[in-house]
Structure formats: C-alpha cells, structure tokens
Short mmCIF file of C-alpha atoms in Angstrom, two decimals:
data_model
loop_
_atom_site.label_atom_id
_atom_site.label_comp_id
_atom_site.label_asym_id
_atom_site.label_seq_id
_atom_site.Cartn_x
_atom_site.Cartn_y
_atom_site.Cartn_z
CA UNK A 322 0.00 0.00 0.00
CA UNK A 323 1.51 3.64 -0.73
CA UNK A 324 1.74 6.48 1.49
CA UNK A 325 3.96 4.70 4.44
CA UNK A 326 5.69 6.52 6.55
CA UNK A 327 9.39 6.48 7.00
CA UNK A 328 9.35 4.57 10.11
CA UNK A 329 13.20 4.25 10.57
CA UNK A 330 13.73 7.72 10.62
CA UNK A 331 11.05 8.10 13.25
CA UNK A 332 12.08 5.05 15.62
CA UNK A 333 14.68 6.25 18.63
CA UNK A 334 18.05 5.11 18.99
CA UNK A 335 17.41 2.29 21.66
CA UNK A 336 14.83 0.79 18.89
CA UNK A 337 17.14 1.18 16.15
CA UNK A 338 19.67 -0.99 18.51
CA UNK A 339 16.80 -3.67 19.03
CA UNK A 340 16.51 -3.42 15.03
CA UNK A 341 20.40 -4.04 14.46
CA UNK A 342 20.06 -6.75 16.94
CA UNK A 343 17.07 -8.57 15.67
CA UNK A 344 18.88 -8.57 12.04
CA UNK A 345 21.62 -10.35 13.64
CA UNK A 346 19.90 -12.83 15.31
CA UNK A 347 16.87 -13.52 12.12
CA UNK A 348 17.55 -11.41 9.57
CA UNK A 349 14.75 -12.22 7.13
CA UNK A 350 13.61 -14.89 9.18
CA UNK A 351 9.89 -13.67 9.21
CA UNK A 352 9.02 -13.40 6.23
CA UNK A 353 5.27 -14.36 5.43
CA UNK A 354 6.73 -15.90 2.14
CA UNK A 355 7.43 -18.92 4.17
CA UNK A 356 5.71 -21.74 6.24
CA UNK A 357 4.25 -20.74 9.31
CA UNK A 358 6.63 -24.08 10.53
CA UNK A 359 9.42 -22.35 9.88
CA UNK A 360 7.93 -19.33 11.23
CA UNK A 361 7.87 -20.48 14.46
CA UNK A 362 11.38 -21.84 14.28
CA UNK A 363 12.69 -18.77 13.52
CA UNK A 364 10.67 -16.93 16.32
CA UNK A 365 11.79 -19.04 18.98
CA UNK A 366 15.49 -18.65 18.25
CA UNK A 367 14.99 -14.92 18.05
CA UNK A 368 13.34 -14.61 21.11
CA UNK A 369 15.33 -16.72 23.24
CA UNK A 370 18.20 -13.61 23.49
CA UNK A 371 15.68 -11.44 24.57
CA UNK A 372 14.55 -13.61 27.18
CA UNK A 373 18.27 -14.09 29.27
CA UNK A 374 18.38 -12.37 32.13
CA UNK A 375 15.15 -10.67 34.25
CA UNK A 376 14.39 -11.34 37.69
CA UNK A 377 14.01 -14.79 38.82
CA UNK A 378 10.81 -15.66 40.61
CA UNK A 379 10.40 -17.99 43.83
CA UNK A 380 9.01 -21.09 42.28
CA UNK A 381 8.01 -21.88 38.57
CA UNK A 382 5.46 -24.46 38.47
CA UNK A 383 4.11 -26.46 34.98
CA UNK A 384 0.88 -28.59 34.53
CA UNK A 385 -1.66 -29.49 31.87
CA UNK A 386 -5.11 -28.05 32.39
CA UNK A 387 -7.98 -30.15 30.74
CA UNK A 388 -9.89 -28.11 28.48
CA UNK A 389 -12.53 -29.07 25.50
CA UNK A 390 -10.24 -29.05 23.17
CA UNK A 391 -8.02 -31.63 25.21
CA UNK A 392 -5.13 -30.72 27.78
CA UNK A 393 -2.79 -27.29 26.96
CA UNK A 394 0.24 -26.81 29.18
CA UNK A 395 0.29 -23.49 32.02
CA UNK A 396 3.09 -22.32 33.55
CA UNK A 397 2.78 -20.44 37.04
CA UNK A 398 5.15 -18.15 37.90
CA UNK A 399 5.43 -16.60 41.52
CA UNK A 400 7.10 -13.82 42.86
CA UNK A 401 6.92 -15.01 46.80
CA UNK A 402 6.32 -18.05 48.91
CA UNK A 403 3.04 -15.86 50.24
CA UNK A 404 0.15 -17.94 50.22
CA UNK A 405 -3.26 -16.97 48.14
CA UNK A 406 -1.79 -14.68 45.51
CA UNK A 407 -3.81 -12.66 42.86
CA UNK A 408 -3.18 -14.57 39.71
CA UNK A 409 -2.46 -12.86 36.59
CA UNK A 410 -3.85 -15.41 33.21
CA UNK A 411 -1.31 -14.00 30.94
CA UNK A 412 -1.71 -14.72 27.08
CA UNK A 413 1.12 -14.50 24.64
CA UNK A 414 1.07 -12.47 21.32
CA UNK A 415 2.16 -13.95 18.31
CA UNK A 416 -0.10 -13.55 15.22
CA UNK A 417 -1.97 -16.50 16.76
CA UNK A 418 0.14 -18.57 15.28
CA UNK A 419 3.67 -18.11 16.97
CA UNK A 420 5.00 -18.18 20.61
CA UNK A 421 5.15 -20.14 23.74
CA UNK A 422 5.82 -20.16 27.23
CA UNK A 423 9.33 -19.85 26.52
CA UNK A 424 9.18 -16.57 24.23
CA UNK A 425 7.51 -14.98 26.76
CA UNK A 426 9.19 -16.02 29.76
CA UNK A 427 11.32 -12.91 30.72
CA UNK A 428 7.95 -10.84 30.07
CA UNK A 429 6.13 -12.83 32.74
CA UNK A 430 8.89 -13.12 34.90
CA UNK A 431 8.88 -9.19 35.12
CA UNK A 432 5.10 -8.64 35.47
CA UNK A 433 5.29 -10.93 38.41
CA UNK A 434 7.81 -9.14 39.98
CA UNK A 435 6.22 -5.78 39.35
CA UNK A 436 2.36 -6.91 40.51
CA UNK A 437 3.19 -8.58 43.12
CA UNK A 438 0.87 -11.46 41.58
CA UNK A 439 1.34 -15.03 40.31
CA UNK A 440 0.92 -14.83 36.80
CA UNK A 441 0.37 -17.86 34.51
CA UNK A 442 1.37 -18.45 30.97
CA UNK A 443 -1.01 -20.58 28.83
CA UNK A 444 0.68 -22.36 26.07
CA UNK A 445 -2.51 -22.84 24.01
CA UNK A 446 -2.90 -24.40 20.78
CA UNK A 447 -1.29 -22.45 18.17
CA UNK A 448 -2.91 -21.63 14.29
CA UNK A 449 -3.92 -22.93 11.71
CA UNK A 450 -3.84 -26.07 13.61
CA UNK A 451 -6.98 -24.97 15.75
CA UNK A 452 -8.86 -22.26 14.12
CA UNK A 453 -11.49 -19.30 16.26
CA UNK A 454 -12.15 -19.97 19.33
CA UNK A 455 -10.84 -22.53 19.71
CA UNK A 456 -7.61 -21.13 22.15
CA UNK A 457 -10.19 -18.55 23.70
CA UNK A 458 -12.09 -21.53 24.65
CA UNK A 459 -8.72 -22.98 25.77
CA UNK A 460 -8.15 -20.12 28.00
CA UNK A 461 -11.43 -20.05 29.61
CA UNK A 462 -10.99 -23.56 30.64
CA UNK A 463 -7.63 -22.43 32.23
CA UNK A 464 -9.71 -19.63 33.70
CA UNK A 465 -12.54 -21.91 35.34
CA UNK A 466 -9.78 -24.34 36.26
CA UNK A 467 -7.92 -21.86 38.37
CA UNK A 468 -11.31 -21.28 39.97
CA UNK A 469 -12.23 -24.23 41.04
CA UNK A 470 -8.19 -25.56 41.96
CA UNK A 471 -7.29 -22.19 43.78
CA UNK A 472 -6.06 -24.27 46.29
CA UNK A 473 -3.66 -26.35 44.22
CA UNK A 474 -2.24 -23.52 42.88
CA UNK A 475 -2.42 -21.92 46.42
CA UNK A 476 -4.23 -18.20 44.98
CA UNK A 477 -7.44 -16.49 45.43
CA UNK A 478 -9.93 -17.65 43.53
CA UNK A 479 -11.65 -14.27 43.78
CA UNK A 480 -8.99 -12.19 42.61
CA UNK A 481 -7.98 -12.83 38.67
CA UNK A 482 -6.93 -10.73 35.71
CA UNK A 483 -6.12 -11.21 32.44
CA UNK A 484 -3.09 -9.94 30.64
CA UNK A 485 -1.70 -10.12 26.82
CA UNK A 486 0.31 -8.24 24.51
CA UNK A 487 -0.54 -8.13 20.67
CA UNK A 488 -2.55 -11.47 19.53
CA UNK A 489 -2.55 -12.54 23.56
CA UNK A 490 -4.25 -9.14 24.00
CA UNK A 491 -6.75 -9.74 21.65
CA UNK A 492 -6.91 -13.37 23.05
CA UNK A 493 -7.20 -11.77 26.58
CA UNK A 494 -9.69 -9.74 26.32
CA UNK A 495 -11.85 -12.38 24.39
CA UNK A 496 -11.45 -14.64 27.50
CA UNK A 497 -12.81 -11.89 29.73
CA UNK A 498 -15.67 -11.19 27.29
CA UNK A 499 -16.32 -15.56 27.02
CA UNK A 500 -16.69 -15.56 30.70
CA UNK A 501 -19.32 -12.51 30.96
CA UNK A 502 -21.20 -13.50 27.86
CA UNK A 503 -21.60 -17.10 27.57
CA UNK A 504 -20.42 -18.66 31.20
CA UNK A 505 -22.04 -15.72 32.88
CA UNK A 506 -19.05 -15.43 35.18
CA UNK A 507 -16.84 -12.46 35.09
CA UNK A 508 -17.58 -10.78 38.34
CA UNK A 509 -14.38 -11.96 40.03
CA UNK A 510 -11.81 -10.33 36.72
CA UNK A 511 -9.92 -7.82 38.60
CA UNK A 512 -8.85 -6.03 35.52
CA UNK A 513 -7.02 -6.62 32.06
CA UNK A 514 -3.29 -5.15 31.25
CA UNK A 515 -3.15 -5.24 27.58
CA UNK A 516 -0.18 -4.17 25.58
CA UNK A 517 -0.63 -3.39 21.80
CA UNK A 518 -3.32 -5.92 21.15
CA UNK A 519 -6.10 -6.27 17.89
CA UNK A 520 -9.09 -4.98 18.89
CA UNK A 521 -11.20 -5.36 15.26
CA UNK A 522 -10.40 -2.13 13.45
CA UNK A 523 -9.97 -3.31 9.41
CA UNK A 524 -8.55 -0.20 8.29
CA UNK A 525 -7.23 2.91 10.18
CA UNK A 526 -4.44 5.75 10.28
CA UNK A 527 -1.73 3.61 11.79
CA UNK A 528 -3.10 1.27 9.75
CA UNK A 529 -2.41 2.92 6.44
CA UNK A 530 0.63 4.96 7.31
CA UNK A 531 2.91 2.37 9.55
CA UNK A 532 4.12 -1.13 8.68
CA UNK A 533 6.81 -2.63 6.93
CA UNK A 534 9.73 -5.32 6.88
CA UNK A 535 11.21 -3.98 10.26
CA UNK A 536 7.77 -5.31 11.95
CA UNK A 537 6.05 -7.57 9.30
CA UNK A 538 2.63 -6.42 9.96
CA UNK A 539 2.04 -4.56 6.09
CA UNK A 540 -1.42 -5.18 5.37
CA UNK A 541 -0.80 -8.50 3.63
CA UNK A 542 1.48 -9.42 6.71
CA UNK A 543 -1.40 -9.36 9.18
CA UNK A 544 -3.78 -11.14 6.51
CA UNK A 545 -1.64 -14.17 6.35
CA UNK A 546 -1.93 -14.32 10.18
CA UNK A 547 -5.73 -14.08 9.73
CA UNK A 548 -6.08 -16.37 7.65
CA UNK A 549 -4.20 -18.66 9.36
CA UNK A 550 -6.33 -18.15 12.54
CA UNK A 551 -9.46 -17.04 11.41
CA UNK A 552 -12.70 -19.77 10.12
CA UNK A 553 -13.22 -17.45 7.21
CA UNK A 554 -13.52 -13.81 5.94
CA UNK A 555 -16.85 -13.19 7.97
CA UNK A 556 -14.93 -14.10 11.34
CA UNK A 557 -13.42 -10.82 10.95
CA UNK A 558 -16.69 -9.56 12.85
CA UNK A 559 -16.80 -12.53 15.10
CA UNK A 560 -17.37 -11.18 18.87
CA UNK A 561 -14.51 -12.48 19.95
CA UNK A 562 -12.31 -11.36 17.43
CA UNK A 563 -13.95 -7.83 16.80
CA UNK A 564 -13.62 -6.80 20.61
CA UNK A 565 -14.77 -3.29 19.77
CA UNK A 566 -17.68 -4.80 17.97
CA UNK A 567 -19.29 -5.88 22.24
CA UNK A 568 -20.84 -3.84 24.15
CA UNK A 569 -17.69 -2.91 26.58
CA UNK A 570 -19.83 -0.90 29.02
CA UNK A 571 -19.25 -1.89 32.72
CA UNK A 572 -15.91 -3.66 31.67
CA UNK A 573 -13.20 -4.41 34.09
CA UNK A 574 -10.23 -1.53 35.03
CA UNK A 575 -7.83 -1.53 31.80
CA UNK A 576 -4.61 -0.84 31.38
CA UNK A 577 -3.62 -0.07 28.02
CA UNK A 578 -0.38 0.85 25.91
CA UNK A 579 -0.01 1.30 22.47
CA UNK A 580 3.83 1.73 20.61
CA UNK A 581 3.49 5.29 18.32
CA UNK A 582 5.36 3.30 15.10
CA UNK A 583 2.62 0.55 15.47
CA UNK A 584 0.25 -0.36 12.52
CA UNK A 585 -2.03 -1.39 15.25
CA UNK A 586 -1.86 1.78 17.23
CA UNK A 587 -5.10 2.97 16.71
CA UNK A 588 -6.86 -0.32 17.85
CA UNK A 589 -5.58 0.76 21.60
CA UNK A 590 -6.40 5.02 20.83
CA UNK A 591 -10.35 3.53 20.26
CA UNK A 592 -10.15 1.12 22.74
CA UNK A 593 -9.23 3.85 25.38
CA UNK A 594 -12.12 6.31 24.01
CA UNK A 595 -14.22 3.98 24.14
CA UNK A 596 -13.12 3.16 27.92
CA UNK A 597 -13.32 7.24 28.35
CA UNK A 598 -16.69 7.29 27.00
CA UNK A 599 -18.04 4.84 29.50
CA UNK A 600 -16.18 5.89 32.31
CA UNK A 601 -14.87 2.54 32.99
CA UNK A 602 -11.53 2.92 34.90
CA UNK A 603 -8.25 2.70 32.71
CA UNK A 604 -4.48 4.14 32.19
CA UNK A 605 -3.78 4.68 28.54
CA UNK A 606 -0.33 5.15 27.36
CA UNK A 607 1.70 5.69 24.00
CA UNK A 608 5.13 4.84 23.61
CA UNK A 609 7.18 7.48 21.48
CA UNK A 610 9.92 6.09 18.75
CA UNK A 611 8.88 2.07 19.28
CA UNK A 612 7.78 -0.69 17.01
CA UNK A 613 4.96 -3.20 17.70
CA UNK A 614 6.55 -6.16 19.87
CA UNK A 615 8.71 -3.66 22.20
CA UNK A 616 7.65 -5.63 25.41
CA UNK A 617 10.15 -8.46 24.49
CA UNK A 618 13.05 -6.06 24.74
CA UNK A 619 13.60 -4.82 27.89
CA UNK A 620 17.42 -5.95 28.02
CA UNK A 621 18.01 -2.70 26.02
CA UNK A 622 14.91 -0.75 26.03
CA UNK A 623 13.85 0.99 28.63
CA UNK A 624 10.46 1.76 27.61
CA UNK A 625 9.65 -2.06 27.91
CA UNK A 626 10.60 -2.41 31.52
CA UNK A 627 8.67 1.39 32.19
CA UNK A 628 5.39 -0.13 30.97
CA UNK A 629 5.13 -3.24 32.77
CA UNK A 630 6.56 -1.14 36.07
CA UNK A 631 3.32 0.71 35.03
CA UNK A 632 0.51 -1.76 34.71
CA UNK A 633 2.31 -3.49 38.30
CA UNK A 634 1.37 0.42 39.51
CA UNK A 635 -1.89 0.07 37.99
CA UNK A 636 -2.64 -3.62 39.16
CA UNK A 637 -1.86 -2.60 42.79
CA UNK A 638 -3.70 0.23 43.14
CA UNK A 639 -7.20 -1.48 41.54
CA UNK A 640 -6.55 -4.20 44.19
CA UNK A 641 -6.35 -1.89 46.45
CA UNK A 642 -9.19 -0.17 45.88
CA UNK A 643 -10.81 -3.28 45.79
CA UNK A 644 -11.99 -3.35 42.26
CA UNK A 645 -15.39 -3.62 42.76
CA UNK A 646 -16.40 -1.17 40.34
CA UNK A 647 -15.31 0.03 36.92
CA UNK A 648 -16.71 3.43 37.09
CA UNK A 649 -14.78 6.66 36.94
CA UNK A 650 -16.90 8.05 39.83
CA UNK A 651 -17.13 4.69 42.11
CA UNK A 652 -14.13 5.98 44.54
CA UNK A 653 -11.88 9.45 45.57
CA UNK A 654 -8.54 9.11 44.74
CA UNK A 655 -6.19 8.10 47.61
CA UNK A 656 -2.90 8.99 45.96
CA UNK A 657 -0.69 11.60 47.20
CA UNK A 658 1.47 14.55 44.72
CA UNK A 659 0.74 17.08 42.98
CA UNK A 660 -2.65 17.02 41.45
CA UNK A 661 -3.34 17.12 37.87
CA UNK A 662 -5.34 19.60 36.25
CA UNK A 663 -8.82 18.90 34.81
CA UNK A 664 -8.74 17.89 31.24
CA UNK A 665 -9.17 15.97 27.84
CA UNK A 666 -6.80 13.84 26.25
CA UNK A 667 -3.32 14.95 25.84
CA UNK A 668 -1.41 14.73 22.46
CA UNK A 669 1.55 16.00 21.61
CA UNK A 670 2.32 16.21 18.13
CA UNK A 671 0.43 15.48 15.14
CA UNK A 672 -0.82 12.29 15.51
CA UNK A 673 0.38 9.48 13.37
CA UNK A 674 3.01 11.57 12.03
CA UNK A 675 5.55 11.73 14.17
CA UNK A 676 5.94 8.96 16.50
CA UNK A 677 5.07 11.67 19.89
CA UNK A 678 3.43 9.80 22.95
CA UNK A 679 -0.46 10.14 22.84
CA UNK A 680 -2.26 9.89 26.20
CA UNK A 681 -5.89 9.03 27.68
CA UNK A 682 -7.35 10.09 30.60
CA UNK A 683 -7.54 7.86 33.26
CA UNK A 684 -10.31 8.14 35.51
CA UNK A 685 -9.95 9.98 39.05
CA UNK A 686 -10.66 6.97 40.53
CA UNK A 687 -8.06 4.31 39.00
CA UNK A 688 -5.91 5.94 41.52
CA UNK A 689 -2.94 5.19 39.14
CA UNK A 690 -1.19 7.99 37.40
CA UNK A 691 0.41 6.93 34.44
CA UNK A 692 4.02 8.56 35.93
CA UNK A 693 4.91 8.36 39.66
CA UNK A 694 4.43 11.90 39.61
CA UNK A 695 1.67 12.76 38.53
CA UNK A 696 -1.27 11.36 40.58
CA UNK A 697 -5.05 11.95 40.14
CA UNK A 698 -7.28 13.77 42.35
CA UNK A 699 -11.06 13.25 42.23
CA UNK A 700 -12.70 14.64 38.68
CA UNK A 701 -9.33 15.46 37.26
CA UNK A 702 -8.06 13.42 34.48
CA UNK A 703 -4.25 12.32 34.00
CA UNK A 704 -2.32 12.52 31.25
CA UNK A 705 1.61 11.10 30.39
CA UNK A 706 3.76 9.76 28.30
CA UNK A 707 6.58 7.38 27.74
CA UNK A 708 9.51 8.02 25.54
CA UNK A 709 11.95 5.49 24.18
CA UNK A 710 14.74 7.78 23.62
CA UNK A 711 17.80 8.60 25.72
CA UNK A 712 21.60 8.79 25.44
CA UNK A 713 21.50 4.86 23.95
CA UNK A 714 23.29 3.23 21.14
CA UNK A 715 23.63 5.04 17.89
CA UNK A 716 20.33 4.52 15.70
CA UNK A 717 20.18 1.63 13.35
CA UNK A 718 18.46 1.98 9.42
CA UNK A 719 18.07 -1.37 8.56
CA UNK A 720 15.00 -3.06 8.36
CA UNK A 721 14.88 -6.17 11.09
CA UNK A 722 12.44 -9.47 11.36
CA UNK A 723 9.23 -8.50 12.15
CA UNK A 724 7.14 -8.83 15.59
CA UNK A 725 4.11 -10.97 14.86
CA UNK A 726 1.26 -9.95 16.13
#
C-alpha cells in the first residue's frame, strides 16, 4: 500500500539498537513468504536472546489443564512463597500462530515481579492447527480451572486478571468477554493489562501509514496471520475477534499501551475512548519512537521495563481499591502529589506523524497515574507519556524481522 511513513527515521536510537540486533539474530527470518513451521522456528530462536536475564521468581510451576479441546500446558510463575496470591492469566502475542511459554518467559517473569501477583502463561494451541475460538475456549478452561483448583495452585480464587500483549491481547480480552457472555461469570476479573493488542479495526491511520519489513505487519502481513487463525472472511466480525464490535460498558479496570510506530496503534487510541466514553476505569499510554513487539526487549529498552513497572502500579492500586467497580466516579482518589489539572486527552504532536506519545485520561478513581508523579485527584483526568529515547546506542536503518502480532 503507498503512502507509508518512514518509520526508521522516526524510531529512537534504543529501537534502532533492538533493530540491528534482531537482524543479527533472524535477519529475514519472518518473512510471510514462508511456512508458518518455519515461522515459528525462527521466532523461537529470536526470542530466546531477549529472554536471558530478568528477575528470577520464587518457584516456577508447569501442569496441563484439561480443556474441550483436550489438555494445553500453564506455567505459574510466583514472585513469593506468600500464600493466596492474585493470579495474573497471561496470554502471549504472536499472530496466533507463533510463541510459547518460553518466548515470553522474561515478560512474565517481570510482570510478576512488578504486581506482586502469580501470573500464569497458557501455552494454548497455536494456528492454523486450531482455528477461532478454539484457544479462547482454551483459556477459559484455564480460567474456570484456576477457579475451582485455587487451592492447588495456592491463589485467590476471587482475585484474577487477564493480561496479553498483541494477539494474547486480543486473546485476553476475548477470555474476559467468554466468561461474561456465555459462562455468565466475570464478576471476580480484577482487571485486564493489555499491551498493543487487535481490537477489530480493518482499516485505520496507523493502519495505512505504519508497517513494513522492520515489523512484518504490512497489510498483507497481518492477513496471512488471519487467515491462518481465522474460520473465514466473515470471522473478521466474530465477537470475539472484533472486541470493539461488544458492548464494553461496565468492563473491568484496563490498562492499556499502544507503541506510536505501530500499525495497530489505533486499535488501543479507540479502545481507550471507548473506555473514556463509559467511564470505565483505565491508564492509557503511547510509547514514542517504538515498534509493535517492544515488550520483548527490555534488556536494552527501557520503555519495555517502564510499561510493565506501570501496569504493576496500575494492578496494585485497583486491588487496592478493591476493584469492585469500573466506574470513573465509584471511589476518591487516595494517591498523594501534585494534582493534575482537569482535562481531555493529551497529544503531543500530530498524531500518526511523528511517533510523539499520545495519552488518555484515566479516571480519578483508578488511583494510578500513568508517571509516579503525577497522581489523580477526584474529577481530574491524567495525562503522560513514555519516551523510548535517551543517550542509547547510535540509531540503526536497517529493516529487522518482524514482531508478529
């Protein structure tokens, strides 16, 4: 499609280092002009660099969870011996048809650390080998399971949220709206962190202006993964593929983050309005001069580590306000600073254009600012951003393998 952007003129020098990187370790190794068999070769052996290091939890724990669609594999990760932990259901991105537990590890390792929660990976059965839903399915299953073996696991049945970043946020947020629709059992999700996820928008700004062989999602990029995952063309506006297609009134706290360079940006900006709209409580950030897929690179980004510091903020303070309610006007904020002044949205820059953060407001009463210093006070809205760039490695041209959705 014409009319791109020059996206690695706009990236920052830490991403143009995770670029350099990623065309040492796959260069070319993504390409949607291969098998999706290969694909996932490829993926894994890229993502195992960026998945050294990172904190180290105090017990990992695998078992197979029976679902209808036979047993998947979860892996619970915990950041203390404390007994009864919040559980975090995290699902991995991947275009639906890429990842495991392992390519996510170091991303789950830090969320636990940072939340304070137990969070478990789901390994669920990858695409085109089961089509929609059948690994939304999968994860409800792992979701009902945890409910009814809270003791096994030793967590609180009462307290669960889902997590995901790209596909897995799509995937997430699908489980959530499974379990209200159809089980007719949500009341106990605490809230959902979701990092650059699909939420259903077929064409858009980011859309039409971002995308290319650095992040393999051009338009015919993220067809192939549709394909691959979808029934057929009129699952495109399937509920639980089309989240913004539900009714998302009276949904669970949200924490959302989109990255500025990201074909899928404005899936998160709409998700957030919509979140504004209906007062439901949320923290919306953009990251400045990143790619879709940042969250895997934390060794040398900073921005990665900054966001998942951020939804651990968020997390804590929804549990402990309780979470009992999503609206904006359900509590007074309890946080402490200098308030921020009444007000829309924030953006800086021209949107789309230039790669400058983009914020939300967040509701008084998520009680989370979306920087440490910058806390809400009651009917003020917050706004923030989070920038990529500092004195890092020199920036880096070159196209690299893409991030799959």
């Amino acid at each position: 499609m014409p009319n791109k952007l020059n996206v690695p003129a706009m990236w920052s020098p830490e991403m143009g280092a995770v670029v350099a990187k990623q065309n040492e370790l796959a260069a070319g190794a993504y390409s949607t002009d291969q098998t999706f068999h290969e694909m996932r070769m490829a993926y894994d052996t890229e993502r195992a660099f960026w998945n050294e290091g990172g904190p180290q939890p105090a017990s990992i724990r695998e078992n197979r969870v029976k679902t209808p669609h036979g047993q998947v594999t979860v892996r619970m990760y915990r950041p203390t011996s404390t007994p009864a932990l919040p559980v975090i259901v995290y699902v991995h991105g991947g275009g639906w048809v890429v990842g495991n537990l392992n390519t996510h590890s170091r991303i789950c390792r830090i969320l636990a650390e940072e939340t304070g929660a137990a969070v478990l990976a789901v390994d669920y059965t990858l695409s085109p080998e089961a089509r929609y839903p059948q690994a939304i399915e999968e994860c409800v299953a792992v979701v009902q399971h945890l409910r009814t073996a809270a003791d096994e696991w030793n967590i609180d049945a009462s307290d669960i949220s889902l997590a995901g970043d790209s596909g897995g946020a799509n995937m997430a947020f699908a489980t959530y709206l499974h379990l209200r629709d159809v089980e007719k059992d949500a009341a106990d999700i605490r809230c959902l962190l979701l990092y650059y996820g699909s939420y259903g928008l077929r064409d858009s700004m980011s859309i039409r202006l971002f995308g290319g062989p650095w992040d393999g999602l051009t338009e015919e990029d993220f067809a192939w993964y549709k394909n691959l995952y979808l029934r057929g063309p009129e699952d495109v506006r399937a509920p639980y593929f089309d989240i913004l297609g539900n009714d998302l009134d009276g949904i669970p706290p949200c924490y959302i983050v989109a990255a500025a360079l990201d074909p899928l940006r404005d899936d998160s900006r709409t998700l957030a309005a919509v979140c504004e709209h209906y007062g439901v409580v949320h923290a919306f950030e953009e990251v400045s001069g990143v790619l879709h897929g940042f969250l895997h690179h934390s060794k040398i980004l900073p921005a990665a580590r900054e966001v998942l510091e951020s939804g651990g903020r968020f997390f804590r303070t929804v549990r402990l306000r309780g979470g009992s309610s999503t609206r904006a006007d359900a509590a007074e904020s309890t946080t402490q600073g200098t308030p921020v002044t009444p007000g829309g949205p924030a953006v800086s820059g021209a949107p789309g254009a230039s790669g400058a953060s983009v914020t939300s407001a967040v509701p008084a009463t998520s009680g989370v600012p979306a920087s440490p210093a910058a806390p809400v006070t009651p009917g003020a809205s917050a706004t923030s951003s989070v920038s990529a760039t500092s004195d890092g490695p020199s920036e880096q041209r070159d196209p690299a393998p893409p991030d799959a959705v």
